[in-house]
Amino acid sequence: MDSSNSPIIEILGLDKKFGRNTVLSGIDLHVPKGQVVCLIGPSGSGKSTLLRCINLLETPDAGIIRFHGQDTTQMPKGLLHAKIGMVFQQFNLFGNLDALENCVLGQMKVLRRSRIQSVGIAGKYLERVGMLPYRDARPDQLSGGQKQRVAIARALAMDPEVLLFDEPTSALDPEMVDEVLSVIRTLKDGGLTMIIVTHEMAFARDAADRVVFMDAGQLVEEGKPEALFTNPKNDRTRAFLSRSLRGHGTGLA
């Protein structure tokens, strides 16, 4: 396989159940290097579970997920979580560690970097997200937007090739949403491959290279934002967007 033409993430026939409840059914998705894919859809449609399956926080029941052509189940978990990083809705920072140490710990434990190297890299990424002045602050001393920016810096410090975002703004006050979305836009400008679960339709429309609409555990429709938001092909997509965009001045064609 020519690696220059192959997707960085390849998902084929992915199924996931929790008990008798089918959460994902027959998901096929390919993500080229450098592309930003936004997953949208109603609550309970399987978006977050799909992200968690990609880096094996959840184990798929069927199908295959490949990273650079390699079956992710054959990769060491630590390496997988470094290469495919994740930023969580609720930040998941270590409450007993300051911002700097939150960004240092994984580098030393998983990547076996020295402390001096880890501190230097952590400082670089904290500065990149505007959080270096708060390097000594613990999570309980930070706002929600600041915590999410530290969480992004922590993920970046592991040198991921893909970054997964699970509703990165849903736990934030409205005035803090823009500061996190601006960081994500900066990462896009830097060419980082990202898969983002979001309910921010304006952000998905502006920042994504592709938008994927999911409903009832299925990938219903995907396309470029301008096409999917203005002229969706599927009735389920059209109904969801009509509800989501109501009052935002964006009519469907």
mmCIF file of C-alpha atoms in Angstrom:
data_model
loop_
_atom_site.group_PDB
_atom_site.id
_atom_site.type_symbol
_atom_site.label_atom_id
_atom_site.label_comp_id
_atom_site.label_asym_id
_atom_site.label_seq_id
_atom_site.Cartn_x
_atom_site.Cartn_y
_atom_site.Cartn_z
ATOM 1 C CA MET A 1 0.000 0.000 0.000
ATOM 2 C CA ASP A 2 1.324 3.465 -0.874
ATOM 3 C CA SER A 3 1.398 5.181 2.500
ATOM 4 C CA SER A 4 1.330 8.615 0.868
ATOM 5 C CA ASN A 5 -2.138 7.897 -0.504
ATOM 6 C CA SER A 6 -3.538 5.821 2.355
ATOM 7 C CA PRO A 7 -5.674 7.379 5.106
ATOM 8 C CA ILE A 8 -4.108 8.003 8.492
ATOM 9 C CA ILE A 9 -7.290 6.594 10.119
ATOM 10 C CA GLU A 10 -9.307 3.870 8.378
ATOM 11 C CA ILE A 11 -12.469 2.418 9.924
ATOM 12 C CA LEU A 12 -14.201 -0.547 8.308
ATOM 13 C CA GLY A 13 -17.469 -2.171 9.424
ATOM 14 C CA LEU A 14 -17.269 -0.946 13.013
ATOM 15 C CA ASP A 15 -19.939 -2.256 15.408
ATOM 16 C CA LYS A 16 -20.275 -1.572 19.128
ATOM 17 C CA LYS A 17 -22.920 -2.721 21.599
ATOM 18 C CA PHE A 18 -23.475 -2.019 25.265
ATOM 19 C CA GLY A 19 -25.473 -5.014 26.433
ATOM 20 C CA ARG A 20 -28.360 -5.349 23.990
ATOM 21 C CA ASN A 21 -28.104 -1.745 22.891
ATOM 22 C CA THR A 22 -26.416 -1.267 19.508
ATOM 23 C CA VAL A 23 -24.488 1.999 19.704
ATOM 24 C CA LEU A 24 -22.543 1.782 16.425
ATOM 25 C CA SER A 25 -23.507 -0.215 13.359
ATOM 26 C CA GLY A 26 -21.463 -0.705 10.199
ATOM 27 C CA ILE A 27 -19.364 2.453 10.460
ATOM 28 C CA ASP A 28 -16.981 3.065 7.553
ATOM 29 C CA LEU A 29 -14.818 6.192 7.750
ATOM 30 C CA HIS A 30 -11.498 7.247 6.199
ATOM 31 C CA VAL A 31 -9.562 10.275 7.430
ATOM 32 C CA PRO A 32 -6.626 11.531 5.344
ATOM 33 C CA LYS A 33 -3.607 13.113 7.014
ATOM 34 C CA GLY A 34 -4.106 16.792 7.825
ATOM 35 C CA GLN A 35 -7.886 16.712 7.498
ATOM 36 C CA VAL A 36 -10.310 18.074 10.105
ATOM 37 C CA VAL A 37 -13.487 15.987 10.399
ATOM 38 C CA CYS A 38 -16.382 17.181 12.550
ATOM 39 C CA LEU A 39 -18.917 14.614 13.779
ATOM 40 C CA ILE A 40 -22.378 16.058 14.335
ATOM 41 C CA GLY A 41 -25.726 14.519 15.228
ATOM 42 C CA PRO A 42 -28.261 14.205 18.039
ATOM 43 C CA SER A 43 -27.327 13.057 21.530
ATOM 44 C CA GLY A 44 -27.050 9.293 21.711
ATOM 45 C CA SER A 45 -26.137 8.894 18.044
ATOM 46 C CA GLY A 46 -22.803 7.204 18.843
ATOM 47 C CA LYS A 47 -20.402 10.081 18.129
ATOM 48 C CA SER A 48 -18.476 9.912 21.400
ATOM 49 C CA THR A 49 -18.410 6.112 21.362
ATOM 50 C CA LEU A 50 -16.896 6.230 17.877
ATOM 51 C CA LEU A 51 -14.083 8.460 19.151
ATOM 52 C CA ARG A 52 -13.478 6.160 22.120
ATOM 53 C CA CYS A 53 -13.273 3.145 19.805
ATOM 54 C CA ILE A 54 -10.705 4.857 17.569
ATOM 55 C CA ASN A 55 -8.096 4.900 20.336
ATOM 56 C CA LEU A 56 -9.469 1.794 22.096
ATOM 57 C CA LEU A 57 -10.873 3.418 25.199
ATOM 58 C CA GLU A 58 -13.787 1.203 24.139
ATOM 59 C CA THR A 59 -13.257 -2.154 22.442
ATOM 60 C CA PRO A 60 -15.204 -2.611 19.192
ATOM 61 C CA ASP A 61 -17.374 -5.718 18.850
ATOM 62 C CA ALA A 62 -16.751 -6.038 15.110
ATOM 63 C CA GLY A 63 -14.869 -4.293 12.330
ATOM 64 C CA ILE A 64 -11.359 -2.967 12.111
ATOM 65 C CA ILE A 65 -9.649 0.349 12.831
ATOM 66 C CA ARG A 66 -6.283 1.030 11.221
ATOM 67 C CA PHE A 67 -3.733 3.737 11.992
ATOM 68 C CA HIS A 68 -1.277 4.159 9.104
ATOM 69 C CA GLY A 69 -2.509 0.788 7.859
ATOM 70 C CA GLN A 70 -1.825 -0.998 11.163
ATOM 71 C CA ASP A 71 -4.607 -2.657 13.161
ATOM 72 C CA THR A 72 -4.858 -0.564 16.331
ATOM 73 C CA THR A 73 -5.490 -3.666 18.451
ATOM 74 C CA GLN A 74 -1.935 -4.775 17.579
ATOM 75 C CA MET A 75 -0.362 -1.551 18.876
ATOM 76 C CA PRO A 76 0.843 -1.029 22.468
ATOM 77 C CA LYS A 77 -1.875 0.933 24.287
ATOM 78 C CA GLY A 78 0.504 3.623 25.516
ATOM 79 C CA LEU A 79 1.855 4.257 22.027
ATOM 80 C CA LEU A 80 -1.651 4.291 20.548
ATOM 81 C CA HIS A 81 -2.871 6.859 23.092
ATOM 82 C CA ALA A 82 0.179 9.029 22.384
ATOM 83 C CA LYS A 83 -0.188 8.854 18.583
ATOM 84 C CA ILE A 84 -3.983 9.281 18.709
ATOM 85 C CA GLY A 85 -4.482 11.794 21.514
ATOM 86 C CA MET A 86 -7.815 12.697 23.069
ATOM 87 C CA VAL A 87 -9.216 15.842 24.644
ATOM 88 C CA PHE A 88 -12.215 15.113 26.832
ATOM 89 C CA GLN A 89 -15.405 17.026 27.513
ATOM 90 C CA GLN A 90 -14.646 17.156 31.249
ATOM 91 C CA PHE A 91 -10.907 17.889 30.837
ATOM 92 C CA ASN A 92 -9.713 14.815 32.836
ATOM 93 C CA LEU A 93 -6.777 16.707 34.355
ATOM 94 C CA PHE A 94 -5.028 15.353 37.440
ATOM 95 C CA GLY A 95 -6.398 17.505 40.251
ATOM 96 C CA ASN A 96 -3.336 17.105 42.482
ATOM 97 C CA LEU A 97 -0.901 18.297 39.793
ATOM 98 C CA ASP A 98 -0.318 21.803 38.484
ATOM 99 C CA ALA A 99 -0.709 22.644 34.792
ATOM 100 C CA LEU A 100 2.946 21.987 33.995
ATOM 101 C CA GLU A 101 3.054 18.611 35.750
ATOM 102 C CA ASN A 102 -0.165 17.556 33.997
ATOM 103 C CA CYS A 103 1.732 18.052 30.721
ATOM 104 C CA VAL A 104 4.946 16.399 31.953
ATOM 105 C CA LEU A 105 3.699 13.158 33.495
ATOM 106 C CA GLY A 106 2.601 11.321 30.325
ATOM 107 C CA GLN A 107 5.759 12.237 28.455
ATOM 108 C CA MET A 108 7.953 10.713 31.142
ATOM 109 C CA LYS A 109 5.838 7.614 31.773
ATOM 110 C CA VAL A 110 4.778 6.710 28.221
ATOM 111 C CA LEU A 111 7.413 8.271 25.958
ATOM 112 C CA ARG A 112 10.265 7.763 28.465
ATOM 113 C CA ARG A 113 11.490 11.312 28.001
ATOM 114 C CA SER A 114 13.773 12.866 30.590
ATOM 115 C CA ARG A 115 12.283 15.334 33.014
ATOM 116 C CA ILE A 116 14.294 18.199 31.531
ATOM 117 C CA GLN A 117 13.063 17.402 28.024
ATOM 118 C CA SER A 118 9.483 16.875 29.202
ATOM 119 C CA VAL A 119 9.386 20.201 31.053
ATOM 120 C CA GLY A 120 10.726 22.008 27.991
ATOM 121 C CA ILE A 121 8.134 20.464 25.677
ATOM 122 C CA ALA A 122 5.326 21.075 28.205
ATOM 123 C CA GLY A 123 6.305 24.727 28.460
ATOM 124 C CA LYS A 124 6.305 25.091 24.678
ATOM 125 C CA TYR A 125 2.761 23.806 24.331
ATOM 126 C CA LEU A 126 1.421 25.663 27.370
ATOM 127 C CA GLU A 127 2.760 28.826 25.751
ATOM 128 C CA ARG A 128 1.158 27.849 22.440
ATOM 129 C CA VAL A 129 -2.307 27.666 24.052
ATOM 130 C CA GLY A 130 -1.745 30.795 26.142
ATOM 131 C CA MET A 131 -1.406 28.996 29.476
ATOM 132 C CA LEU A 132 2.299 29.340 30.341
ATOM 133 C CA PRO A 133 1.605 32.085 32.925
ATOM 134 C CA TYR A 134 -0.574 29.518 34.756
ATOM 135 C CA ARG A 135 1.983 26.687 34.720
ATOM 136 C CA ASP A 136 1.976 26.478 38.544
ATOM 137 C CA ALA A 137 -1.823 26.557 38.926
ATOM 138 C CA ARG A 138 -3.776 23.437 39.846
ATOM 139 C CA PRO A 139 -6.994 22.646 37.961
ATOM 140 C CA ASP A 140 -9.211 23.926 40.805
ATOM 141 C CA GLN A 141 -7.572 27.348 40.379
ATOM 142 C CA LEU A 142 -8.418 27.537 36.667
ATOM 143 C CA SER A 143 -11.564 28.415 34.723
ATOM 144 C CA GLY A 144 -13.182 25.836 32.464
ATOM 145 C CA GLY A 145 -11.672 27.376 29.353
ATOM 146 C CA GLN A 146 -8.236 27.429 30.961
ATOM 147 C CA LYS A 147 -8.545 23.791 32.015
ATOM 148 C CA GLN A 148 -9.489 22.771 28.487
ATOM 149 C CA ARG A 149 -6.503 24.646 27.069
ATOM 150 C CA VAL A 150 -4.203 22.825 29.522
ATOM 151 C CA ALA A 151 -5.806 19.538 28.432
ATOM 152 C CA ILE A 152 -5.050 20.414 24.797
ATOM 153 C CA ALA A 153 -1.435 21.284 25.688
ATOM 154 C CA ARG A 154 -1.111 17.960 27.542
ATOM 155 C CA ALA A 155 -2.306 16.048 24.477
ATOM 156 C CA LEU A 156 -0.009 18.012 22.141
ATOM 157 C CA ALA A 157 3.014 17.356 24.360
ATOM 158 C CA MET A 158 2.728 13.670 23.440
ATOM 159 C CA ASP A 159 3.373 14.531 19.755
ATOM 160 C CA PRO A 160 0.120 13.028 18.464
ATOM 161 C CA GLU A 161 -0.458 12.517 14.767
ATOM 162 C CA VAL A 162 -4.223 12.597 15.307
ATOM 163 C CA LEU A 163 -6.142 14.493 17.984
ATOM 164 C CA LEU A 164 -9.664 13.496 18.989
ATOM 165 C CA PHE A 165 -11.931 16.078 20.627
ATOM 166 C CA ASP A 166 -15.059 14.900 22.451
ATOM 167 C CA GLU A 167 -17.404 17.897 22.751
ATOM 168 C CA PRO A 168 -14.513 20.153 23.813
ATOM 169 C CA THR A 169 -16.759 23.148 24.547
ATOM 170 C CA SER A 170 -19.903 21.592 26.002
ATOM 171 C CA ALA A 171 -18.759 21.918 29.643
ATOM 172 C CA LEU A 172 -17.791 25.572 29.182
ATOM 173 C CA ASP A 173 -19.597 28.815 29.839
ATOM 174 C CA PRO A 174 -20.511 30.536 26.551
ATOM 175 C CA GLU A 175 -17.869 33.253 26.934
ATOM 176 C CA MET A 176 -15.151 30.596 27.248
ATOM 177 C CA VAL A 177 -16.157 28.666 24.121
ATOM 178 C CA ASP A 178 -14.412 31.009 21.680
ATOM 179 C CA GLU A 179 -11.034 30.801 23.432
ATOM 180 C CA VAL A 180 -10.990 27.008 23.046
ATOM 181 C CA LEU A 181 -12.294 27.028 19.477
ATOM 182 C CA SER A 182 -9.609 29.557 18.522
ATOM 183 C CA VAL A 183 -6.924 27.157 19.784
ATOM 184 C CA ILE A 184 -8.434 24.363 17.673
ATOM 185 C CA ARG A 185 -8.437 26.628 14.616
ATOM 186 C CA THR A 186 -4.738 27.327 15.223
ATOM 187 C CA LEU A 187 -4.051 23.579 15.311
ATOM 188 C CA LYS A 188 -5.869 23.209 12.003
ATOM 189 C CA ASP A 189 -3.702 25.916 10.476
ATOM 190 C CA GLY A 190 -0.702 23.879 11.639
ATOM 191 C CA GLY A 191 -1.902 20.839 9.681
ATOM 192 C CA LEU A 192 -2.844 18.558 12.595
ATOM 193 C CA THR A 193 -5.300 15.759 11.758
ATOM 194 C CA MET A 194 -8.365 16.120 14.006
ATOM 195 C CA ILE A 195 -11.693 14.380 14.536
ATOM 196 C CA ILE A 196 -14.029 16.590 16.546
ATOM 197 C CA VAL A 197 -17.395 15.734 18.071
ATOM 198 C CA THR A 198 -19.178 19.058 18.373
ATOM 199 C CA HIS A 199 -22.590 20.628 18.783
ATOM 200 C CA GLU A 200 -21.219 23.988 17.620
ATOM 201 C CA MET A 201 -22.653 24.055 14.115
ATOM 202 C CA ALA A 202 -21.038 27.370 13.175
ATOM 203 C CA PHE A 203 -17.640 25.998 14.189
ATOM 204 C CA ALA A 204 -18.177 22.768 12.233
ATOM 205 C CA ARG A 205 -19.209 24.774 9.179
ATOM 206 C CA ASP A 206 -16.193 27.091 9.371
ATOM 207 C CA ALA A 207 -13.386 24.807 10.593
ATOM 208 C CA ALA A 208 -14.069 21.343 9.168
ATOM 209 C CA ASP A 209 -12.798 19.971 5.889
ATOM 210 C CA ARG A 210 -15.527 17.319 6.139
ATOM 211 C CA VAL A 211 -18.649 17.055 8.254
ATOM 212 C CA VAL A 212 -20.095 13.650 9.152
ATOM 213 C CA PHE A 213 -23.700 13.392 10.321
ATOM 214 C CA MET A 214 -24.479 10.429 12.592
ATOM 215 C CA ASP A 215 -27.853 9.232 13.818
ATOM 216 C CA ALA A 216 -28.903 6.076 15.689
ATOM 217 C CA GLY A 217 -25.404 4.599 15.548
ATOM 218 C CA GLN A 218 -25.025 4.997 11.798
ATOM 219 C CA LEU A 219 -23.007 7.277 9.547
ATOM 220 C CA VAL A 220 -25.889 8.817 7.616
ATOM 221 C CA GLU A 221 -24.207 11.420 5.426
ATOM 222 C CA GLU A 222 -20.867 13.142 4.988
ATOM 223 C CA GLY A 223 -19.533 15.881 2.807
ATOM 224 C CA LYS A 224 -17.876 19.262 2.641
ATOM 225 C CA PRO A 225 -19.457 21.731 5.084
ATOM 226 C CA GLU A 226 -20.817 24.064 2.433
ATOM 227 C CA ALA A 227 -22.588 21.190 0.684
ATOM 228 C CA LEU A 228 -23.864 19.371 3.751
ATOM 229 C CA PHE A 229 -25.130 22.468 5.559
ATOM 230 C CA THR A 230 -26.845 24.073 2.578
ATOM 231 C CA ASN A 231 -28.069 21.069 0.627
ATOM 232 C CA PRO A 232 -28.144 17.850 2.674
ATOM 233 C CA LYS A 233 -29.127 14.783 0.668
ATOM 234 C CA ASN A 234 -30.655 12.741 3.501
ATOM 235 C CA ASP A 235 -33.983 13.594 5.159
ATOM 236 C CA ARG A 236 -32.569 12.779 8.613
ATOM 237 C CA THR A 237 -29.687 15.194 8.058
ATOM 238 C CA ARG A 238 -32.058 17.869 6.805
ATOM 239 C CA ALA A 239 -34.349 17.516 9.842
ATOM 240 C CA PHE A 240 -31.433 17.671 12.297
ATOM 241 C CA LEU A 241 -29.887 20.721 10.676
ATOM 242 C CA SER A 242 -33.243 22.494 10.456
ATOM 243 C CA ARG A 243 -33.574 22.158 14.235
ATOM 244 C CA SER A 244 -29.915 22.956 14.979
ATOM 245 C CA LEU A 245 -29.635 26.005 12.728
ATOM 246 C CA ARG A 246 -32.981 27.523 13.610
ATOM 247 C CA GLY A 247 -32.386 31.099 14.696
ATOM 248 C CA HIS A 248 -28.836 31.199 13.317
ATOM 249 C CA GLY A 249 -29.773 32.738 10.002
ATOM 250 C CA THR A 250 -28.648 29.730 7.958
ATOM 251 C CA GLY A 251 -31.349 28.392 5.766
ATOM 252 C CA LEU A 252 -31.194 25.065 3.979
ATOM 253 C CA ALA A 253 -31.475 25.076 0.226
#
